[in-house]
């Protein structure tokens, strides 16, 4: 008699690191007899992997838990009682309070402890106790997860996506006054180089062609190499670029204060690093940057942009911007618009400031009224959208190498990513997923590009067409 498989449903909120974390949670539970399901009502275990970076993030989780309670009270499709776990940064920040507010929850587990999920699930099912595990452990969770990853991923349940995330650094020591990361993810920790290369090779063996290195402050990476010496992110990227069949490398998110000369040079010298850089500046006023404890000035940021573009003229830049930080005046906001006008970002993520309990900025009395924050955000996003559209339109008539990742709205439509992280749509009768094909851009919208395959020059090589050599890309 075979044991029936149990079903696992994971819902992910927030950043790319949470996407990576959710994958690894599945990795540790699959060997315990679980299969992932997209039907929440069929799940034996439900995990909400939460994010705490934006206002009302916790309330969204509690709203979801209200819907899950109906499933749990009525039991799942199998007639069994569903076990519910809240993981991630809301779990870390709120801990026991989640159990008090949401009786439906059985387990609360922070991001440092999700390698312990099998034990927590088994204990909760056996004892019927409600458990909280949010302590910062001394155990290297990544080494434990890496062993599990080896066993589970040799028999994948579904087709592996050609692009993958790989966490190399976690936590942050910067303590920006608006940010909860140091409190939910802890101090900076960098994984050893050998462990990262081992995991990357496993991903590539399963069909991954592009890896994005993740960290809350990824360019502060300083993991130990095989000689026990600290390795920079540039050195790590160089080591990874030697892996056969790994065609593309990216990294996010960076801090201006850690954008070192060797990393800037790597964008010039390492052809596998994509010409795309996410470099948040957050606010255009030095007065506000000081209040944010960002530790950089706008002059330093402009100097970095000049160095980066001198090293890699074709690079596309993206950023994060917060409007309405406590004390931000109209003049401060105009300085932010001036930075956007000067740099002209290809993409950007912009937000209204939201208070995060426990952060220094939440205690400030000079909170900007909501209607002013909304008006400023609208103005900012209008300008950012104009620049993004202009960048996309500058790619029309150019030929770009595109890594195709998935099928679109019909079986003949394939969607991929350009070197600049743009979404590219083409029509093809061939299966393109996992392939890098040179495609001529024929049309551009604000959020995607339309392209035709170059049937005479298709290549899996990751080089750029000479049509845009020599900084003809809009910047």
Tab-separated table of C-alpha atoms in Angstrom, residues 134-461:
chain	number	residue	atom	x	y	z
A	134	UNK	CA	11.314	33.443	15.688
A	135	UNK	CA	14.651	33.224	17.502
A	136	UNK	CA	17.771	34.076	15.549
A	137	UNK	CA	19.637	30.776	15.326
A	138	UNK	CA	23.408	30.309	15.248
A	139	UNK	CA	22.925	27.356	12.891
A	140	UNK	CA	23.717	28.074	9.240
A	141	UNK	CA	20.284	27.469	7.740
A	142	UNK	CA	21.664	27.615	4.188
A	143	UNK	CA	23.934	24.605	4.734
A	144	UNK	CA	20.986	22.587	6.024
A	145	UNK	CA	18.794	23.711	3.142
A	146	UNK	CA	21.496	22.942	0.597
A	147	UNK	CA	21.503	19.266	1.640
A	148	UNK	CA	17.728	19.119	1.289
A	149	UNK	CA	17.886	20.956	-2.034
A	150	UNK	CA	20.149	18.222	-3.419
A	151	UNK	CA	17.653	15.485	-2.615
A	152	UNK	CA	14.447	17.163	-3.669
A	153	UNK	CA	15.448	18.848	-6.878
A	154	UNK	CA	16.859	15.761	-8.584
A	155	UNK	CA	13.246	14.777	-9.308
A	156	UNK	CA	11.520	18.089	-10.004
A	157	UNK	CA	7.734	18.130	-9.985
A	158	UNK	CA	7.422	20.649	-12.776
A	159	UNK	CA	9.459	22.243	-15.500
A	160	UNK	CA	12.282	24.329	-14.069
A	161	UNK	CA	12.159	28.001	-15.014
A	162	UNK	CA	15.265	29.139	-16.922
A	163	UNK	CA	15.716	32.099	-14.545
A	164	UNK	CA	16.304	31.550	-10.848
A	165	UNK	CA	17.049	33.447	-7.662
A	166	UNK	CA	19.916	32.572	-5.356
A	167	UNK	CA	20.313	34.240	-1.960
A	168	UNK	CA	23.974	35.059	-1.254
A	169	UNK	CA	23.606	37.683	1.470
A	170	UNK	CA	20.960	38.313	4.096
A	171	UNK	CA	20.281	41.026	6.632
A	172	UNK	CA	21.500	44.602	6.789
A	173	UNK	CA	23.719	46.742	9.033
A	174	UNK	CA	22.726	50.100	7.540
A	175	UNK	CA	19.695	50.794	9.784
A	176	UNK	CA	17.871	53.207	7.496
A	177	UNK	CA	15.308	54.852	9.738
A	178	UNK	CA	12.323	53.734	7.622
A	179	UNK	CA	13.333	50.074	7.249
A	180	UNK	CA	12.459	46.958	9.253
A	181	UNK	CA	15.010	44.644	7.598
A	182	UNK	CA	17.660	44.766	10.376
A	183	UNK	CA	14.950	43.755	12.852
A	184	UNK	CA	13.313	41.020	10.789
A	185	UNK	CA	16.306	39.598	8.896
A	186	UNK	CA	19.085	40.449	11.337
A	187	UNK	CA	22.642	41.641	10.766
A	188	UNK	CA	24.479	41.102	7.496
A	189	UNK	CA	25.477	37.533	6.752
A	190	UNK	CA	27.270	36.407	3.595
A	191	UNK	CA	27.309	32.774	2.493
A	192	UNK	CA	30.633	31.106	1.644
A	193	UNK	CA	31.629	31.240	-2.020
A	194	UNK	CA	31.843	27.449	-2.352
A	195	UNK	CA	28.287	26.957	-1.086
A	196	UNK	CA	26.945	29.486	-3.577
A	197	UNK	CA	28.807	27.908	-6.503
A	198	UNK	CA	27.553	24.456	-5.498
A	199	UNK	CA	23.950	25.653	-5.437
A	200	UNK	CA	24.356	27.535	-8.717
A	201	UNK	CA	25.732	24.427	-10.438
A	202	UNK	CA	22.721	22.434	-9.252
A	203	UNK	CA	20.378	25.061	-10.642
A	204	UNK	CA	22.180	25.067	-13.996
A	205	UNK	CA	22.091	21.252	-14.134
A	206	UNK	CA	18.299	21.523	-13.923
A	207	UNK	CA	18.101	23.941	-16.860
A	208	UNK	CA	18.617	27.367	-15.320
A	209	UNK	CA	20.334	29.788	-17.711
A	210	UNK	CA	20.162	32.999	-15.685
A	211	UNK	CA	20.743	33.523	-11.962
A	212	UNK	CA	19.913	36.633	-9.971
A	213	UNK	CA	21.944	36.936	-6.783
A	214	UNK	CA	19.855	38.225	-3.907
A	215	UNK	CA	20.607	40.130	-0.743
A	216	UNK	CA	19.021	42.886	1.278
A	217	UNK	CA	22.318	44.661	0.670
A	218	UNK	CA	23.838	42.359	-1.911
A	219	UNK	CA	26.817	44.483	-2.915
A	220	UNK	CA	28.032	44.373	0.686
A	221	UNK	CA	28.663	40.652	0.108
A	222	UNK	CA	31.854	39.460	1.838
A	223	UNK	CA	31.631	35.671	2.013
A	224	UNK	CA	34.743	33.567	2.543
A	225	UNK	CA	36.474	31.928	-0.419
A	226	UNK	CA	38.294	28.565	-0.470
A	227	UNK	CA	41.349	30.225	1.100
A	228	UNK	CA	39.359	31.654	3.982
A	229	UNK	CA	39.635	35.189	2.619
A	230	UNK	CA	36.777	37.644	2.194
A	231	UNK	CA	35.410	37.732	-1.357
A	232	UNK	CA	33.737	40.770	-2.906
A	233	UNK	CA	30.562	40.527	-4.965
A	234	UNK	CA	32.624	41.237	-8.099
A	235	UNK	CA	34.880	38.288	-7.302
A	236	UNK	CA	31.879	36.053	-6.630
A	237	UNK	CA	30.346	37.037	-9.975
A	238	UNK	CA	33.626	36.226	-11.683
A	239	UNK	CA	33.675	32.759	-10.091
A	240	UNK	CA	30.069	32.086	-11.093
A	241	UNK	CA	30.685	33.191	-14.663
A	242	UNK	CA	32.930	30.156	-15.124
A	243	UNK	CA	30.032	27.718	-14.734
A	244	UNK	CA	29.283	26.147	-18.134
A	245	UNK	CA	25.782	26.852	-19.522
A	246	UNK	CA	25.170	29.656	-17.053
A	247	UNK	CA	24.651	32.453	-19.550
A	248	UNK	CA	23.452	35.419	-17.494
A	249	UNK	CA	24.091	36.954	-14.080
A	250	UNK	CA	22.208	39.684	-12.245
A	251	UNK	CA	22.142	40.931	-8.654
A	252	UNK	CA	19.832	42.983	-6.439
A	253	UNK	CA	19.440	45.064	-4.249
A	254	UNK	CA	22.464	47.357	-3.961
A	255	UNK	CA	23.338	50.265	-1.693
A	256	UNK	CA	25.257	53.244	-3.140
A	257	UNK	CA	27.800	53.163	-0.297
A	258	UNK	CA	28.837	49.621	-1.290
A	259	UNK	CA	29.104	50.169	-5.045
A	260	UNK	CA	32.838	49.448	-5.196
A	261	UNK	CA	35.229	50.149	-8.059
A	262	UNK	CA	35.790	46.444	-8.726
A	263	UNK	CA	32.027	45.890	-9.028
A	264	UNK	CA	31.697	48.810	-11.429
A	265	UNK	CA	34.597	47.374	-13.455
A	266	UNK	CA	32.882	43.970	-13.501
A	267	UNK	CA	30.033	45.498	-15.503
A	268	UNK	CA	32.645	46.430	-18.105
A	269	UNK	CA	34.728	43.252	-18.025
A	270	UNK	CA	32.358	40.357	-17.298
A	271	UNK	CA	30.100	39.687	-20.312
A	272	UNK	CA	27.763	37.461	-18.324
A	273	UNK	CA	26.690	40.321	-16.061
A	274	UNK	CA	23.609	41.855	-17.637
A	275	UNK	CA	23.732	45.609	-18.413
A	276	UNK	CA	21.120	46.396	-15.797
A	277	UNK	CA	21.624	47.785	-12.302
A	278	UNK	CA	19.110	48.460	-9.554
A	279	UNK	CA	20.577	51.206	-7.366
A	280	UNK	CA	18.117	52.888	-4.969
A	281	UNK	CA	18.653	56.527	-4.046
A	282	UNK	CA	15.333	56.865	-2.119
A	283	UNK	CA	15.206	60.701	-1.980
A	284	UNK	CA	16.772	63.599	-3.855
A	285	UNK	CA	17.336	65.866	-0.859
A	286	UNK	CA	20.486	65.511	1.217
A	287	UNK	CA	18.524	66.726	4.232
A	288	UNK	CA	16.021	63.891	3.842
A	289	UNK	CA	18.761	61.348	3.076
A	290	UNK	CA	20.406	62.294	6.374
A	291	UNK	CA	17.088	61.869	8.196
A	292	UNK	CA	16.751	58.467	6.517
A	293	UNK	CA	20.283	57.546	7.695
A	294	UNK	CA	21.128	56.554	4.129
A	295	UNK	CA	24.808	57.465	4.602
A	296	UNK	CA	25.187	58.851	1.070
A	297	UNK	CA	24.614	62.188	-0.606
A	298	UNK	CA	23.153	62.989	-4.001
A	299	UNK	CA	26.583	64.184	-5.134
A	300	UNK	CA	27.983	60.745	-4.310
A	301	UNK	CA	25.089	59.129	-6.181
A	302	UNK	CA	25.662	61.241	-9.299
A	303	UNK	CA	29.378	60.425	-9.147
A	304	UNK	CA	28.548	56.722	-9.043
A	305	UNK	CA	26.210	57.027	-12.017
A	306	UNK	CA	28.948	58.749	-14.027
A	307	UNK	CA	31.471	55.998	-13.173
A	308	UNK	CA	28.993	53.216	-13.940
A	309	UNK	CA	28.019	54.679	-17.313
A	310	UNK	CA	31.660	55.297	-18.200
A	311	UNK	CA	32.428	51.628	-17.501
A	312	UNK	CA	29.269	50.285	-19.174
A	313	UNK	CA	27.720	52.870	-21.519
A	314	UNK	CA	24.846	50.590	-22.519
A	315	UNK	CA	23.689	49.959	-18.938
A	316	UNK	CA	20.062	50.487	-17.906
A	317	UNK	CA	19.434	51.817	-14.416
A	318	UNK	CA	16.531	51.314	-12.047
A	319	UNK	CA	15.930	52.624	-8.560
A	320	UNK	CA	13.683	52.858	-5.492
A	321	UNK	CA	12.176	56.173	-4.396
A	322	UNK	CA	10.163	57.094	-1.306
A	323	UNK	CA	7.991	60.197	-1.288
A	324	UNK	CA	6.538	61.875	1.769
A	325	UNK	CA	9.185	60.848	4.277
A	326	UNK	CA	8.586	62.695	7.584
A	327	UNK	CA	9.621	66.308	7.212
A	328	UNK	CA	9.848	66.243	3.400
A	329	UNK	CA	9.042	69.722	2.078
A	330	UNK	CA	7.908	70.750	-1.389
A	331	UNK	CA	11.489	71.834	-2.095
A	332	UNK	CA	12.827	68.434	-0.985
A	333	UNK	CA	10.418	66.704	-3.325
A	334	UNK	CA	11.425	68.929	-6.227
A	335	UNK	CA	15.013	67.768	-5.648
A	336	UNK	CA	13.843	64.181	-6.050
A	337	UNK	CA	12.226	65.076	-9.376
A	338	UNK	CA	15.474	66.752	-10.430
A	339	UNK	CA	17.436	63.535	-9.788
A	340	UNK	CA	14.943	61.572	-11.889
A	341	UNK	CA	15.230	64.084	-14.719
A	342	UNK	CA	19.010	63.929	-14.683
A	343	UNK	CA	19.494	60.156	-14.431
A	344	UNK	CA	16.453	59.077	-16.526
A	345	UNK	CA	15.865	55.599	-15.134
A	346	UNK	CA	14.794	52.761	-17.402
A	347	UNK	CA	12.660	51.385	-14.557
A	348	UNK	CA	11.815	52.501	-11.045
A	349	UNK	CA	9.817	51.484	-7.998
A	350	UNK	CA	8.217	54.389	-6.152
A	351	UNK	CA	6.218	54.390	-2.941
A	352	UNK	CA	4.561	56.648	-0.426
A	353	UNK	CA	6.341	56.553	2.908
A	354	UNK	CA	4.551	54.273	5.354
A	355	UNK	CA	5.304	53.945	9.049
A	356	UNK	CA	6.755	50.656	10.209
A	357	UNK	CA	6.335	50.057	13.954
A	358	UNK	CA	9.645	49.900	15.765
A	359	UNK	CA	11.576	52.005	13.256
A	360	UNK	CA	12.937	55.461	14.218
A	361	UNK	CA	11.046	57.246	11.428
A	362	UNK	CA	7.733	56.014	12.819
A	363	UNK	CA	8.340	58.124	15.923
A	364	UNK	CA	8.876	61.371	14.008
A	365	UNK	CA	6.246	64.037	14.520
A	366	UNK	CA	6.610	65.683	11.095
A	367	UNK	CA	4.481	63.141	9.238
A	368	UNK	CA	3.434	64.341	5.768
A	369	UNK	CA	-0.351	64.376	5.192
A	370	UNK	CA	-1.638	61.498	3.109
A	371	UNK	CA	-3.140	63.679	0.378
A	372	UNK	CA	0.209	65.419	-0.155
A	373	UNK	CA	2.038	62.083	-0.378
A	374	UNK	CA	-0.498	60.880	-2.937
A	375	UNK	CA	-0.143	64.015	-5.071
A	376	UNK	CA	3.653	63.800	-4.997
A	377	UNK	CA	3.626	60.118	-5.893
A	378	UNK	CA	1.334	60.789	-8.841
A	379	UNK	CA	3.666	63.478	-10.182
A	380	UNK	CA	6.718	61.304	-9.686
A	381	UNK	CA	5.227	58.238	-11.342
A	382	UNK	CA	4.085	60.256	-14.336
A	383	UNK	CA	7.678	61.362	-14.913
A	384	UNK	CA	9.095	57.882	-14.289
A	385	UNK	CA	6.610	56.334	-16.718
A	386	UNK	CA	7.609	58.824	-19.408
A	387	UNK	CA	11.254	57.846	-19.026
A	388	UNK	CA	10.482	54.115	-18.995
A	389	UNK	CA	8.453	54.405	-22.192
A	390	UNK	CA	11.197	56.472	-23.837
A	391	UNK	CA	13.784	53.841	-22.910
A	392	UNK	CA	11.619	51.045	-24.280
A	393	UNK	CA	10.987	52.959	-27.505
A	394	UNK	CA	14.733	53.495	-27.931
A	395	UNK	CA	15.055	49.723	-28.333
A	396	UNK	CA	12.790	49.579	-31.408
A	397	UNK	CA	14.670	48.375	-34.514
A	398	UNK	CA	17.444	46.960	-32.343
A	399	UNK	CA	18.255	43.279	-32.054
A	400	UNK	CA	18.528	41.974	-28.506
A	401	UNK	CA	19.342	38.539	-27.069
A	402	UNK	CA	16.205	37.394	-25.249
A	403	UNK	CA	15.968	34.577	-22.701
A	404	UNK	CA	12.519	33.033	-23.072
A	405	UNK	CA	10.865	32.018	-19.812
A	406	UNK	CA	7.194	31.150	-20.362
A	407	UNK	CA	4.234	30.835	-22.706
A	408	UNK	CA	2.029	33.903	-23.154
A	409	UNK	CA	-1.668	34.297	-23.866
A	410	UNK	CA	-1.676	31.683	-26.602
A	411	UNK	CA	0.457	28.579	-27.264
A	412	UNK	CA	2.477	30.366	-29.964
A	413	UNK	CA	3.323	33.415	-27.854
A	414	UNK	CA	6.514	33.283	-25.827
A	415	UNK	CA	7.615	35.798	-23.216
A	416	UNK	CA	11.210	36.429	-22.341
A	417	UNK	CA	13.542	39.010	-20.832
A	418	UNK	CA	15.925	41.323	-22.600
A	419	UNK	CA	19.330	42.087	-21.073
A	420	UNK	CA	17.628	45.186	-19.621
A	421	UNK	CA	14.997	43.076	-17.834
A	422	UNK	CA	12.235	44.193	-20.180
A	423	UNK	CA	9.440	41.768	-20.967
A	424	UNK	CA	9.690	40.727	-24.644
A	425	UNK	CA	6.849	38.997	-26.549
A	426	UNK	CA	7.320	37.000	-29.764
A	427	UNK	CA	5.294	34.549	-31.832
A	428	UNK	CA	6.868	31.190	-32.646
A	429	UNK	CA	5.828	27.653	-33.528
A	430	UNK	CA	8.957	26.316	-31.817
A	431	UNK	CA	9.371	25.737	-28.099
A	432	UNK	CA	11.553	28.651	-27.017
A	433	UNK	CA	11.485	28.220	-23.237
A	434	UNK	CA	15.002	28.143	-21.822
A	435	UNK	CA	16.598	29.393	-25.041
A	436	UNK	CA	18.372	32.671	-25.717
A	437	UNK	CA	17.371	33.970	-29.143
A	438	UNK	CA	18.225	37.197	-30.901
A	439	UNK	CA	15.033	39.113	-31.545
A	440	UNK	CA	14.404	42.341	-33.426
A	441	UNK	CA	12.270	44.759	-31.437
A	442	UNK	CA	9.394	46.008	-33.622
A	443	UNK	CA	7.220	47.845	-31.105
A	444	UNK	CA	7.420	49.138	-27.552
A	445	UNK	CA	4.851	49.934	-24.902
A	446	UNK	CA	5.296	51.232	-21.377
A	447	UNK	CA	5.700	47.752	-19.880
A	448	UNK	CA	6.812	45.402	-22.658
A	449	UNK	CA	8.390	45.003	-26.085
A	450	UNK	CA	7.084	43.232	-29.180
A	451	UNK	CA	9.697	41.408	-31.254
A	452	UNK	CA	10.317	39.124	-34.194
A	453	UNK	CA	12.897	36.365	-34.135
A	454	UNK	CA	15.956	36.921	-36.285
A	455	UNK	CA	15.744	33.599	-38.140
A	456	UNK	CA	19.084	33.973	-39.932
A	457	UNK	CA	21.193	34.986	-36.952
A	458	UNK	CA	19.670	33.201	-33.958
A	459	UNK	CA	22.268	32.208	-31.459
A	460	UNK	CA	22.423	31.073	-27.861
A	461	UNK	CA	25.445	33.283	-27.403
